[in-house]
Amino acid sequence: MYKLTGVTKTFRKGSQRVSALTNVDLDIDDGAWLAVQGRTGHGKTTLLYILGGLDRPSSGVVEFAGQDLDKLREAQLTRVRASSIGFIFQTFNLIPTLSALENVESALIPLGVRTTERQRRARQALADVGLSDRLRHLPTELSGGQQQRVGIARALVKEPKVLLADEPTGNLDEDTRDEIINLLEKLWRDHGLTLVLVTHETSIANRAQRVATMRNGRLTIRAQSKTVPRQTSPDLQPSPEPG
Amino acid sequence: MFFLLYLRREIQRRARQAAVIAIGLAVGIGLVVVVTATAAGVKNAQASVLHALYGIGTDVTVTKAPSNPPSSTHGLGGAFSPGKNSQVIDELVGGNLGLINGSSVARVARLAGVAAASGGLTNLTDTKLTIPSVSQLGPGGAPPTSAVSPATFSVDGVEIGHARLGPYASGSITSGHGFTASDSRAQVAVVDSYYAKVHKLKFGSTVTVAKKQFTIIGISRQAQGGGSADVYIPLAIAQKIGLGPFGASLGGQVNTVYVSAKSSADIPAVQKEIAALLPSVTVSTSSSLAGAVTGSLASTASLANDLGRWLAVAVLVAAFAMASLLTMAAVARRVKEFGTLKALGWRSKRIVAQVMGESLVMGIAGAVLGVGLGIGGAALVSALAPKLSATVGANPGSAAPLDVRLNSGGASHTPAAGFNHTVAVHLTAPVTIVAIILGVVLALAGGLIAGSFGSWRAARLRPAAALSRVE
């Protein structure tokens, strides 16, 4: 799905240039689950934004489904985001004035899906995350876990190829965190997604097929924590939260 | 439709800010409507004053200053010597305007853009006074008090063929009838209703002008009462019996030419043509005469046109600036929201349209509210405006008419106190469709300006930077 070769990203900070990513090489297979760990400020989110076409590398090549993202014009990149990439954010990033259903619908707007079909798919996505009874609720009327479920439904409703999750449990309590990770794992299995999950929690990272670590902008594949064969067990229950 | 749903929810969320923007725009728009309406009202008032003075159909007046302006004290043909018996003097004098050859009227009428032209002898003064006999003189030869103040009234010579132009035309006949073609050389008169009432004149009775008896064929009432003469007589008769400045003959002469243009667009061209044809005359139009108006109407005109206009512009600029700043602040607060939408695949154009749509709705609210405020304000101006007075010279560019006084040296002429006409007018502030359209366009422009500032900011957002924004 992804092939990154020599990707470097530098920012100007005052008079200095800061390197957020340094010469990153990375292959992510179609349908794989990669966890990215690292301390704050070491380039995890920058890597995620570059994978999602929200930012462009200073140098190097980012191939997504065989196309070089850096060679796409802004409008083409926007289309790729609209159709193929789902984002999940640490702070949920729901539109505060829209209900749960409308927030999920908002992901289908750029695809030009008609109202009836849009609402049907949004309802289904919310049902998939267990929120059929919260369709009309505004984000402020939902708990943190429920808000993140809406965020997940919004990311999945367009049936993307890739799900990019930036610290999706960072703002949740322990129980809710487990719920969300279990849900993500289930959806990853059920939908055949490629999942890139940024986290600083080792217990969560260890549930992925591969774990990458970012340190000072450099990426190393630390270990293959475990191999979970996809689609082998559709009824697989979420793994218990490791202590 | 998702666009409208999102727009409505966002405006509901920012209801207070939206109200502030809409009210700000509304105050500006309301002021523009009131000022425009008041300016239109002032213009109407000026037009009614000027029409009263110069006739409803008259677009251009042509007058001429006397070649030798009379001094403040001028003996008329030498002194009148008191004789054995008292002597009655009754003369019709046009001392305040220069004379224009009557043939000029036809030449003016032939100019391109001129619909009709009419000559007249206006502001003639009939003066009746009695020179006392020697035996009536007091000590030192002083005349008795009763002889000092002569009876005077104003007379206009009207060109019968073109009686629809000039001051005579602005009156309406309330009794009898107006001049007809057969009256052009008849000793007939139309008398102003106020003068007729004071002197108990009526249809069929007679009035004496320069010792000649005129039969009153009609009583005329002026709409505003400003520039009417007391007595109107046929021009040909006035030319025959009247005297020009310094006793000159009025034969074949006029002192005012009234011109109507084919259309209002032709007026400036007609004014230029006449000035070229008759270089020594003063050519006045309604707009140039408006400049000669003084009094509270003129003060109101300058208030509406200068202070009002600038106040409206200042408030509008402030409202636009406030709307723009508030919209930019709102966009700044929604940076993360827009970054999220961009991450979801929303194009910048769609986000810009959303921001513009919100601003436009506030502009529409401002327009509706502003036009309402404007109509209310204009109604208030109409209801509360005090009666205004307009003072205007009878014929700008001319010398003042003269009063005749008798003193020990004989008869003398002094400038008349009533040279200026003062007309009372009621100011109304009519809200025209143009004012409403102007208000709506300005409010929408205000919304669009505010929206474009906000949109510009939203469009420039880089999604990664927007999402990294800590709130």
XYZ file of C-alpha atoms in Angstrom:
714
model
C 0.000 0.000 0.000
C 2.748 2.431 1.012
C 6.388 2.631 0.001
C 8.422 5.448 1.524
C 11.951 5.986 0.257
C 14.350 8.459 1.853
C 11.556 10.670 3.160
C 12.784 13.759 4.956
C 10.698 16.604 6.347
C 12.239 19.767 7.697
C 10.558 22.811 9.181
C 11.822 26.291 9.666
C 11.631 27.276 13.306
C 12.758 30.852 13.624
C 16.175 31.029 11.996
C 16.824 27.281 12.454
C 15.765 24.312 10.376
C 14.339 21.448 12.378
C 14.210 17.965 10.930
C 10.963 16.176 11.805
C 11.656 13.150 9.587
C 15.096 12.053 8.492
C 15.600 9.673 5.619
C 12.663 7.406 6.433
C 12.310 4.182 4.439
C 9.129 2.198 5.073
C 6.988 -0.397 3.338
C 3.444 -1.026 4.530
C 1.666 -3.949 2.957
C -1.939 -3.866 1.869
C -4.067 -4.870 4.866
C -1.254 -4.565 7.379
C -1.478 -3.025 10.855
C 1.494 -0.893 11.739
C 1.859 0.770 15.092
C 4.138 3.800 15.331
C 5.563 4.561 18.736
C 7.747 7.297 19.989
C 7.930 10.206 22.353
C 6.186 13.488 21.760
C 7.912 15.652 19.150
C 9.847 12.829 17.516
C 7.932 12.893 14.211
C 5.076 10.386 14.643
C 2.318 12.799 13.654
C 4.405 14.283 10.829
C 4.840 10.785 9.406
C 1.079 10.217 9.673
C 0.260 13.493 7.919
C 2.669 12.664 5.109
C 1.079 9.224 4.732
C -2.332 10.904 4.640
C -1.372 13.486 1.997
C -1.946 16.326 4.479
C 1.670 17.369 4.184
C 4.391 16.892 1.596
C 7.920 15.659 2.280
C 10.876 18.004 1.844
C 12.617 15.197 -0.041
C 12.111 11.530 -0.778
C 9.255 9.627 -2.353
C 5.911 8.619 -0.853
C 4.161 6.043 -2.976
C 0.542 5.254 -2.180
C -1.178 2.504 -4.122
C 1.479 2.863 -6.794
C 1.302 6.654 -7.224
C 3.798 9.247 -6.018
C 1.787 11.522 -3.728
C 4.248 14.394 -4.139
C 3.566 14.523 -7.865
C -0.179 14.987 -7.377
C -1.682 18.449 -7.537
C -3.527 19.707 -4.457
C -6.939 18.896 -5.950
C -5.839 15.350 -6.812
C -4.420 14.871 -3.336
C -7.710 16.098 -1.874
C -9.541 13.474 -3.975
C -7.232 10.737 -2.678
C -7.963 11.829 0.888
C -11.679 11.968 0.206
C -11.903 8.491 -1.289
C -9.105 6.354 0.124
C -7.872 7.630 3.470
C -9.708 7.742 6.777
C -8.380 9.802 9.676
C -8.985 9.302 13.368
C -7.789 12.053 15.690
C -6.752 12.090 19.330
C -9.125 14.981 20.074
C -11.901 13.451 17.921
C -12.216 16.650 15.852
C -15.982 16.391 15.443
C -17.830 19.425 14.054
C -19.462 20.797 17.215
C -22.620 22.062 15.505
C -23.423 18.803 13.727
C -25.075 15.706 15.185
C -23.335 12.318 15.239
C -25.131 11.327 12.032
C -24.293 14.608 10.295
C -20.650 14.388 11.361
C -20.413 10.968 9.757
C -22.245 12.249 6.674
C -19.696 15.065 6.320
C -17.101 12.517 5.145
C -19.309 11.608 2.185
C -19.917 15.215 1.058
C -16.752 15.477 -1.072
C -17.682 12.207 -2.781
C -20.995 13.676 -3.942
C -23.096 10.878 -2.420
C -26.814 11.675 -2.598
C -28.630 12.550 0.621
C -30.632 9.331 1.044
C -27.669 7.085 0.332
C -25.433 9.281 2.481
C -27.747 8.991 5.459
C -28.166 5.225 4.976
C -24.424 4.691 4.952
C -23.844 7.026 7.901
C -26.488 5.170 9.945
C -24.842 1.850 9.095
C -21.389 3.152 10.056
C -22.731 4.360 13.399
C -24.454 0.999 13.911
C -21.110 -0.696 13.224
C -19.543 1.235 16.096
C -22.529 0.613 18.379
C -24.075 4.093 18.286
C -27.426 3.471 16.585
C -29.156 5.160 19.519
C -27.061 8.326 19.401
C -27.664 9.511 15.829
C -29.132 12.923 16.710
C -26.826 13.724 19.586
C -24.406 16.600 19.333
C -20.751 15.914 20.224
C -21.182 17.765 23.525
C -23.942 15.303 24.438
C -21.649 12.306 23.970
C -18.950 10.820 26.216
C -15.320 10.808 25.066
C -15.548 7.161 24.018
C -18.756 7.800 22.101
C -17.218 10.795 20.381
C -14.278 8.693 19.273
C -16.680 6.039 17.988
C -18.341 8.753 15.893
C -14.840 9.718 14.694
C -14.176 6.094 13.725
C -17.542 5.818 11.949
C -16.741 9.032 10.057
C -13.378 7.586 8.997
C -14.879 4.287 7.875
C -18.111 5.419 6.210
C -16.373 6.097 2.899
C -14.851 2.614 2.917
C -11.252 3.787 2.702
C -8.233 1.682 1.866
C -6.254 3.096 4.758
C -7.097 4.138 8.277
C -4.668 6.552 9.883
C -5.201 6.928 13.623
C -3.298 9.572 15.582
C -3.286 8.619 19.283
C -6.959 7.579 19.111
C -7.040 6.665 22.788
C -4.916 9.517 24.055
C -7.874 11.387 25.530
C -9.744 8.401 26.941
C -9.814 6.580 30.241
C -8.468 3.050 30.497
C -11.737 1.160 30.020
C -12.782 3.255 27.088
C -9.322 2.978 25.611
C -9.649 -0.819 25.544
C -13.110 -0.579 23.992
C -11.821 1.638 21.198
C -8.738 -0.469 20.460
C -10.874 -3.614 20.422
C -13.250 -1.894 18.028
C -10.421 -0.745 15.764
C -8.948 -4.217 15.704
C -12.319 -5.714 14.817
C -12.909 -3.194 12.059
C -9.395 -3.714 10.722
C -10.131 -7.405 10.457
C -13.672 -7.073 9.121
C -12.963 -4.372 6.535
C -9.575 -5.560 5.318
C -8.058 -2.163 6.053
C -4.492 -1.035 6.181
C -4.157 0.489 9.650
C -1.437 2.845 10.786
C -1.864 3.674 14.437
C 0.262 6.204 16.233
C 0.506 5.607 19.957
C 2.930 6.100 22.742
C 1.474 3.163 24.674
C 3.456 -0.028 24.250
C 0.523 -2.213 25.302
C -1.495 -0.916 22.359
C 1.432 -0.991 19.940
C 2.084 -4.596 20.793
C -1.303 -5.585 19.362
C -0.237 -4.488 15.859
C 1.451 -6.748 13.323
C 4.485 -4.485 13.205
C 5.781 -1.793 15.463
C 7.867 1.103 14.265
C 9.600 3.524 16.580
C 10.332 7.167 15.826
C 13.303 8.750 17.544
C 14.545 12.179 16.508
C 12.848 11.820 13.161
C 14.412 8.458 12.376
C 12.273 5.387 12.031
C 13.258 1.895 13.063
C 11.168 -1.235 12.884
C 11.630 -2.395 16.386
C 10.039 -5.789 16.273
C 7.190 -7.711 14.831
C 5.181 -8.000 17.966
C 2.876 -10.672 16.713
C 1.365 -11.816 13.513
C -2.376 -11.830 13.468
C -3.661 -13.524 10.365
C -6.422 -11.402 8.848
C -9.850 -12.748 8.010
C -9.005 -16.101 9.540
C -11.366 -15.604 12.400
C -14.191 -13.174 11.656
C -15.687 -13.696 15.093
C -12.439 -13.090 16.824
C -13.124 -11.323 20.069
C -11.021 -8.307 20.916
C -7.868 -9.273 22.760
C -7.927 -8.621 26.453
C -6.060 -5.529 27.450
C -2.521 -6.499 28.461
C -1.654 -5.424 31.931
C -29.007 20.206 1.681
C -25.874 19.771 3.771
C -24.511 23.233 2.867
C -27.580 24.974 4.301
C -27.773 22.674 7.314
C -24.141 23.344 8.248
C -24.614 27.077 7.573
C -27.714 27.292 9.772
C -26.100 25.405 12.639
C -22.991 27.573 12.514
C -25.014 30.791 12.565
C -27.063 29.422 15.458
C -23.849 28.675 17.329
C -22.574 32.204 16.729
C -25.978 33.816 17.149
C -24.715 36.690 19.266
C -21.830 37.489 16.956
C -24.081 37.136 13.897
C -26.535 39.552 15.516
C -23.762 42.077 16.197
C -22.594 41.890 12.567
C -26.147 42.142 11.202
C -27.038 45.052 13.505
C -23.796 46.866 12.646
C -24.522 46.538 8.952
C -28.168 47.466 9.557
C -27.252 50.726 11.305
C -24.989 51.667 8.395
C -27.600 50.722 5.808
C -30.361 52.457 7.760
C -28.333 55.664 7.814
C -27.685 55.407 4.084
C -31.414 54.978 3.421
C -32.359 57.898 5.714
C -29.704 60.188 4.249
C -30.673 59.245 0.687
C -34.351 59.779 1.477
C -33.691 63.107 3.199
C -31.528 64.247 0.293
C -34.362 63.299 -2.086
C -36.793 65.211 0.135
C -34.553 68.268 0.153
C -34.269 68.062 -3.619
C -38.065 67.864 -3.911
C -38.438 70.829 -1.562
C -35.940 72.851 -3.586
C -37.740 71.932 -6.783
C -41.090 72.979 -5.353
C -39.638 76.287 -4.180
C -37.988 76.964 -7.511
C -41.014 75.891 -9.489
C -43.141 78.254 -7.465
C -40.770 81.054 -8.341
C -40.088 80.281 -11.947
C -42.949 78.139 -13.151
C -43.431 74.399 -13.188
C -42.548 73.903 -16.836
C -39.505 76.152 -16.785
C -36.115 74.470 -17.006
C -33.954 77.478 -17.782
C -34.399 81.190 -17.109
C -32.533 83.934 -18.928
C -32.085 87.315 -17.259
C -29.716 90.219 -17.560
C -28.259 92.552 -15.006
C -29.008 96.240 -15.678
C -26.123 97.928 -17.474
C -25.931 100.651 -14.810
C -27.033 99.300 -11.472
C -29.141 101.879 -9.732
C -27.603 103.521 -6.734
C -29.344 103.349 -3.398
C -30.828 106.727 -3.959
C -31.727 107.681 -7.466
C -33.901 110.551 -8.556
C -36.390 109.512 -11.178
C -36.377 112.015 -14.018
C -35.487 114.810 -11.638
C -37.521 116.067 -8.770
C -41.247 116.491 -8.754
C -41.953 120.055 -7.791
C -44.969 120.600 -5.615
C -47.419 122.837 -7.452
C -50.535 124.685 -6.650
C -52.523 121.449 -6.712
C -51.520 117.976 -5.590
C -50.367 115.673 -8.391
C -51.001 111.907 -8.645
C -48.204 109.841 -10.099
C -48.896 106.215 -11.190
C -46.110 104.514 -13.075
C -45.094 100.970 -13.919
C -41.332 100.586 -13.596
C -39.058 97.590 -14.129
C -35.904 98.746 -12.464
C -34.241 95.614 -11.270
C -33.501 93.668 -14.436
C -31.665 94.470 -17.623
C -33.651 94.407 -20.827
C -33.375 91.715 -23.460
C -34.574 92.327 -27.001
C -37.847 90.484 -27.592
C -36.468 88.951 -30.800
C -34.027 86.928 -28.687
C -36.957 84.837 -27.459
C -37.588 83.481 -30.949
C -33.864 82.847 -31.464
C -33.696 80.903 -28.198
C -36.808 78.933 -29.194
C -35.047 77.777 -32.370
C -32.074 76.251 -30.501
C -31.681 72.479 -30.546
C -32.954 70.925 -27.338
C -35.382 73.776 -26.643
C -39.046 72.773 -26.520
C -40.462 76.251 -25.975
C -39.375 79.726 -24.943
C -41.414 82.583 -23.603
C -40.507 86.183 -22.836
C -41.854 88.114 -19.914
C -41.553 91.391 -18.082
C -41.280 90.266 -14.526
C -41.045 92.156 -11.249
C -42.419 95.389 -12.656
C -43.548 97.629 -9.856
C -46.593 99.826 -10.114
C -46.173 102.813 -7.845
C -48.898 105.264 -7.008
C -48.019 108.332 -5.055
C -49.393 111.760 -4.570
C -47.147 114.834 -4.778
C -48.602 117.224 -2.251
C -49.447 120.783 -3.166
C -47.334 123.625 -1.770
C -49.999 124.347 0.789
C -49.806 120.797 2.114
C -46.060 120.964 2.790
C -44.997 121.259 6.396
C -42.296 123.410 7.948
C -39.137 123.509 5.828
C -41.028 122.135 2.853
C -41.254 118.620 4.332
C -44.004 116.492 2.769
C -46.831 115.290 5.008
C -46.413 111.787 6.451
C -49.358 110.521 4.426
C -47.515 111.294 1.205
C -44.260 109.513 2.057
C -45.349 105.887 1.584
C -46.726 105.254 -1.848
C -48.903 102.269 -2.725
C -47.015 99.701 -4.758
C -47.744 96.291 -6.189
C -45.850 93.956 -8.468
C -46.869 93.324 -12.045
C -45.768 90.652 -14.497
C -46.156 91.016 -18.248
C -47.085 87.558 -19.548
C -46.544 86.406 -23.141
C -50.007 85.141 -23.921
C -48.955 82.600 -26.585
C -46.692 80.793 -24.104
C -48.577 81.292 -20.889
C -47.600 77.787 -19.772
C -44.091 78.951 -18.953
C -43.025 81.289 -16.189
C -44.426 82.158 -12.754
C -47.930 82.749 -14.126
C -47.995 79.069 -15.165
C -47.523 77.793 -11.620
C -50.730 79.372 -10.415
C -54.166 77.866 -10.774
C -57.216 79.948 -11.685
C -59.735 79.886 -8.825
C -62.199 82.322 -10.296
C -62.866 83.528 -13.852
C -60.403 82.307 -16.471
C -56.828 82.672 -17.610
C -55.489 84.602 -20.572
C -56.631 83.567 -24.040
C -55.084 84.401 -27.423
C -57.520 87.270 -27.920
C -56.284 88.941 -24.731
C -52.795 89.684 -26.043
C -53.517 93.366 -26.620
C -56.467 93.794 -24.260
C -56.411 95.672 -20.987
C -57.206 92.605 -18.928
C -55.518 91.272 -15.823
C -55.273 88.146 -13.737
C -54.822 88.968 -10.067
C -53.152 86.914 -7.357
C -55.699 85.531 -4.901
C -53.940 86.938 -1.825
C -53.667 90.424 -3.336
C -57.266 90.203 -4.509
C -58.447 89.287 -1.023
C -56.554 92.107 0.660
C -57.766 94.692 -1.866
C -61.241 93.199 -2.215
C -60.827 92.568 -5.916
C -62.816 89.922 -7.749
C -63.552 88.610 -11.191
C -65.081 91.420 -13.266
C -63.797 94.315 -11.167
C -60.942 96.553 -12.297
C -57.415 97.290 -11.221
C -55.456 100.399 -12.226
C -51.954 99.968 -13.570
C -50.026 103.056 -14.723
C -53.249 105.023 -14.781
C -54.861 102.432 -17.115
C -57.924 100.459 -16.068
C -57.626 96.666 -16.430
C -60.578 94.328 -16.202
C -59.900 91.378 -13.942
C -60.661 88.200 -15.915
C -59.346 85.733 -13.367
C -58.042 85.180 -9.859
C -54.958 82.960 -9.600
C -53.601 81.077 -6.610
C -49.953 80.087 -6.418
C -49.097 76.679 -5.017
C -46.344 77.873 -2.705
C -47.046 81.593 -2.933
C -43.361 82.375 -3.373
C -42.697 84.201 -6.561
C -46.096 85.303 -7.668
C -46.714 88.803 -8.856
C -49.758 90.665 -7.561
C -51.101 91.390 -11.019
C -50.469 89.674 -14.369
C -51.150 91.596 -17.568
C -50.449 90.806 -21.252
C -46.809 91.355 -22.221
C -47.600 93.635 -25.143
C -49.532 95.970 -22.837
C -46.799 95.925 -20.208
C -44.238 96.827 -22.871
C -46.424 99.727 -23.932
C -47.221 101.239 -20.534
C -44.152 100.300 -18.511
C -40.815 101.982 -18.092
C -37.446 100.292 -17.949
C -34.527 101.213 -15.730
C -33.987 104.970 -15.656
C -37.187 105.595 -17.554
C -36.186 103.647 -20.677
C -38.952 102.399 -22.950
C -39.936 98.760 -22.649
C -41.232 98.588 -26.219
C -40.264 95.244 -27.784
C -38.242 94.327 -24.682
C -38.466 91.555 -22.128
C -36.471 91.115 -18.941
C -36.802 87.362 -18.493
C -36.912 84.478 -20.949
C -38.422 81.226 -19.687
C -37.224 78.133 -21.519
C -38.337 74.536 -21.356
C -35.963 71.855 -22.634
C -37.062 68.859 -24.666
C -35.771 66.584 -21.900
C -33.984 67.049 -18.605
C -30.860 65.583 -20.234
C -30.841 68.505 -22.673
C -30.788 71.188 -19.963
C -26.985 71.560 -19.618
C -26.590 71.738 -23.428
C -29.410 74.284 -23.708
C -27.792 76.366 -20.979
C -24.512 76.424 -22.934
C -26.211 77.213 -26.250
C -28.082 80.186 -24.797
C -24.927 81.488 -23.138
C -23.189 81.317 -26.522
C -26.126 82.947 -28.340
C -26.595 85.753 -25.825
C -23.202 86.342 -24.176
C -24.313 89.174 -21.895
C -27.161 87.328 -20.157
C -27.344 85.221 -17.017
C -28.580 81.699 -17.780
C -29.928 79.850 -14.761
C -31.170 76.293 -14.367
C -32.980 74.636 -11.483
C -29.719 73.160 -10.259
C -27.848 76.463 -10.445
C -30.759 78.223 -8.777
C -30.650 75.664 -5.963
C -27.277 77.136 -5.094
C -28.905 80.529 -4.656
C -31.332 79.226 -2.052
C -30.554 80.171 1.535
C -32.393 79.693 4.792
C -33.114 76.542 6.805
C -33.818 74.529 3.648
C -30.280 75.241 2.448
C -28.909 74.325 5.886
C -30.853 71.069 5.779
C -29.585 70.412 2.266
C -25.979 70.827 3.332
C -26.668 68.782 6.487
C -28.123 65.927 4.446
C -25.601 66.139 1.641
C -22.429 66.752 3.599
C -22.677 65.683 7.218
C -25.288 62.963 6.588
C -23.424 61.450 3.681
C -20.098 61.369 5.512
C -21.703 60.047 8.662
C -23.311 57.238 6.664
C -20.013 56.462 4.928
C -18.140 56.451 8.255
C -20.692 54.153 9.909
C -20.688 51.857 6.874
C -16.898 51.622 6.854
C -16.932 50.893 10.589
C -19.647 48.252 10.095
C -17.719 46.625 7.243
C -14.511 46.624 9.295
C -16.281 45.188 12.328
C -17.962 42.478 10.239
C -14.626 41.588 8.622
C -12.753 41.424 11.930
C -15.446 39.333 13.617
C -15.578 36.955 10.652
C -11.799 36.592 10.646
C -11.853 35.956 14.378
C -14.545 33.316 13.861
C -12.457 31.645 11.158
C -9.423 31.742 13.465
C -11.449 29.891 16.088
C -12.460 27.277 13.509
C -8.996 26.554 12.117
C -8.991 23.007 13.472
C -12.524 22.424 12.167
C -11.523 23.478 8.670
C -8.317 21.429 8.928
C -10.437 18.391 9.798
C -12.724 19.025 6.835
C -9.692 19.267 4.570
C -8.441 15.981 6.010
C -11.847 14.477 5.172
C -11.324 15.531 1.572
C -13.282 18.799 1.502
C -11.874 21.106 -1.153
C -10.856 24.622 -0.137
C -13.526 25.961 -2.507
C -16.257 24.218 -0.527
C -14.952 25.593 2.766
C -14.684 29.084 1.258
C -18.275 28.786 0.016
C -19.366 27.797 3.530
C -17.704 30.881 5.091
C -18.994 33.158 2.319
C -22.488 31.717 2.688
C -22.513 32.447 6.417
C -21.360 36.034 5.835
C -23.879 36.526 3.069
C -26.715 35.420 5.348
C -25.578 37.995 7.908
C -25.453 40.566 5.093
C -29.024 39.686 4.076
C -30.161 39.982 7.694
C -28.374 43.352 7.862
C -30.065 44.448 4.630
C -33.570 43.530 5.809
C -33.027 45.090 9.211
C -31.259 48.130 7.726
C -33.936 48.860 5.132
C -36.548 48.547 7.888
C -34.558 50.927 10.088
C -34.109 53.277 7.123
C -37.832 53.354 6.316
C -38.605 53.964 9.997
C -35.954 56.685 10.208
C -37.221 58.375 7.049
C -40.781 58.303 8.401
C -39.469 59.874 11.603
C -37.713 62.628 9.614
C -40.960 63.315 7.733
C -42.964 63.372 10.958
C -40.590 65.405 13.091
C -38.922 67.735 10.580
C -39.825 71.345 11.346
C -41.191 73.513 8.593
C -38.260 74.794 6.595
C -37.911 78.145 4.943
C -36.189 78.830 1.676
C -35.032 82.296 0.784
C -34.128 83.024 -2.769
C -33.532 86.141 -4.788
C -36.340 86.878 -7.247
C -33.908 86.730 -10.126
C -30.360 85.762 -9.332
C -27.889 88.061 -10.985
C -30.280 90.978 -11.044
C -30.375 94.085 -8.987
C -32.927 94.478 -6.263
C -36.326 95.962 -7.069
C -36.844 99.497 -5.950
C -39.181 101.184 -3.547
C -40.163 104.742 -4.286
C -39.926 107.300 -1.516
C -40.780 110.928 -1.572
C -38.482 113.332 0.178
C -37.683 116.968 0.065
C -35.636 116.475 -3.110
C -38.523 114.764 -4.888
C -39.092 111.028 -5.516
C -36.314 108.568 -4.853
C -35.857 104.835 -5.365
C -34.319 102.585 -2.710
C -33.870 98.792 -2.847
C -37.087 97.096 -1.795
C -37.115 95.230 1.484
C -38.978 92.351 -0.054
C -36.452 91.618 -2.775
C -35.901 88.118 -1.490
C -38.738 85.605 -1.511
C -39.064 83.376 1.491
C -41.116 80.230 1.026
C -42.071 77.815 3.775
C -41.801 74.156 2.796
C -42.437 70.937 4.643
C -39.595 68.454 4.388
C -40.515 64.875 3.578
C -38.057 61.997 3.246
C -39.394 59.711 0.535
C -37.707 56.279 0.506
C -37.223 55.447 -3.134
C -36.720 51.996 -4.605
C -33.232 53.172 -5.590
C -32.428 53.889 -1.922
C -33.669 50.433 -0.941
C -31.663 48.741 -3.689
C -28.608 50.769 -2.677
C -29.075 49.660 0.939
C -29.456 45.992 0.007
C -26.446 46.073 -2.324
C -24.302 47.737 0.361
C -25.343 45.220 3.019
C -24.609 42.291 0.716
C -21.302 43.917 -0.218
C -20.517 44.245 3.497
C -21.288 40.548 4.003
C -19.215 39.559 0.991
C -16.268 41.726 2.041
C -16.327 40.211 5.529
C -16.745 36.743 4.025
C -13.890 37.183 1.597
C -11.495 38.151 4.396
C -12.570 35.068 6.344
C -12.510 32.857 3.254
C -9.095 34.072 2.247
C -7.834 32.995 5.623
C -9.658 29.653 5.485
C -8.426 28.905 1.956
C -4.818 29.548 2.898
C -4.891 27.034 5.753
C -2.501 24.141 5.317
C -4.333 21.090 6.649
C -1.373 19.759 8.634
C -0.788 23.148 10.265
C -4.514 23.580 10.937
C -4.792 20.176 12.595
C -1.722 20.848 14.720
C -3.397 23.948 16.149
C -3.780 23.565 19.898
C -7.115 24.912 21.137
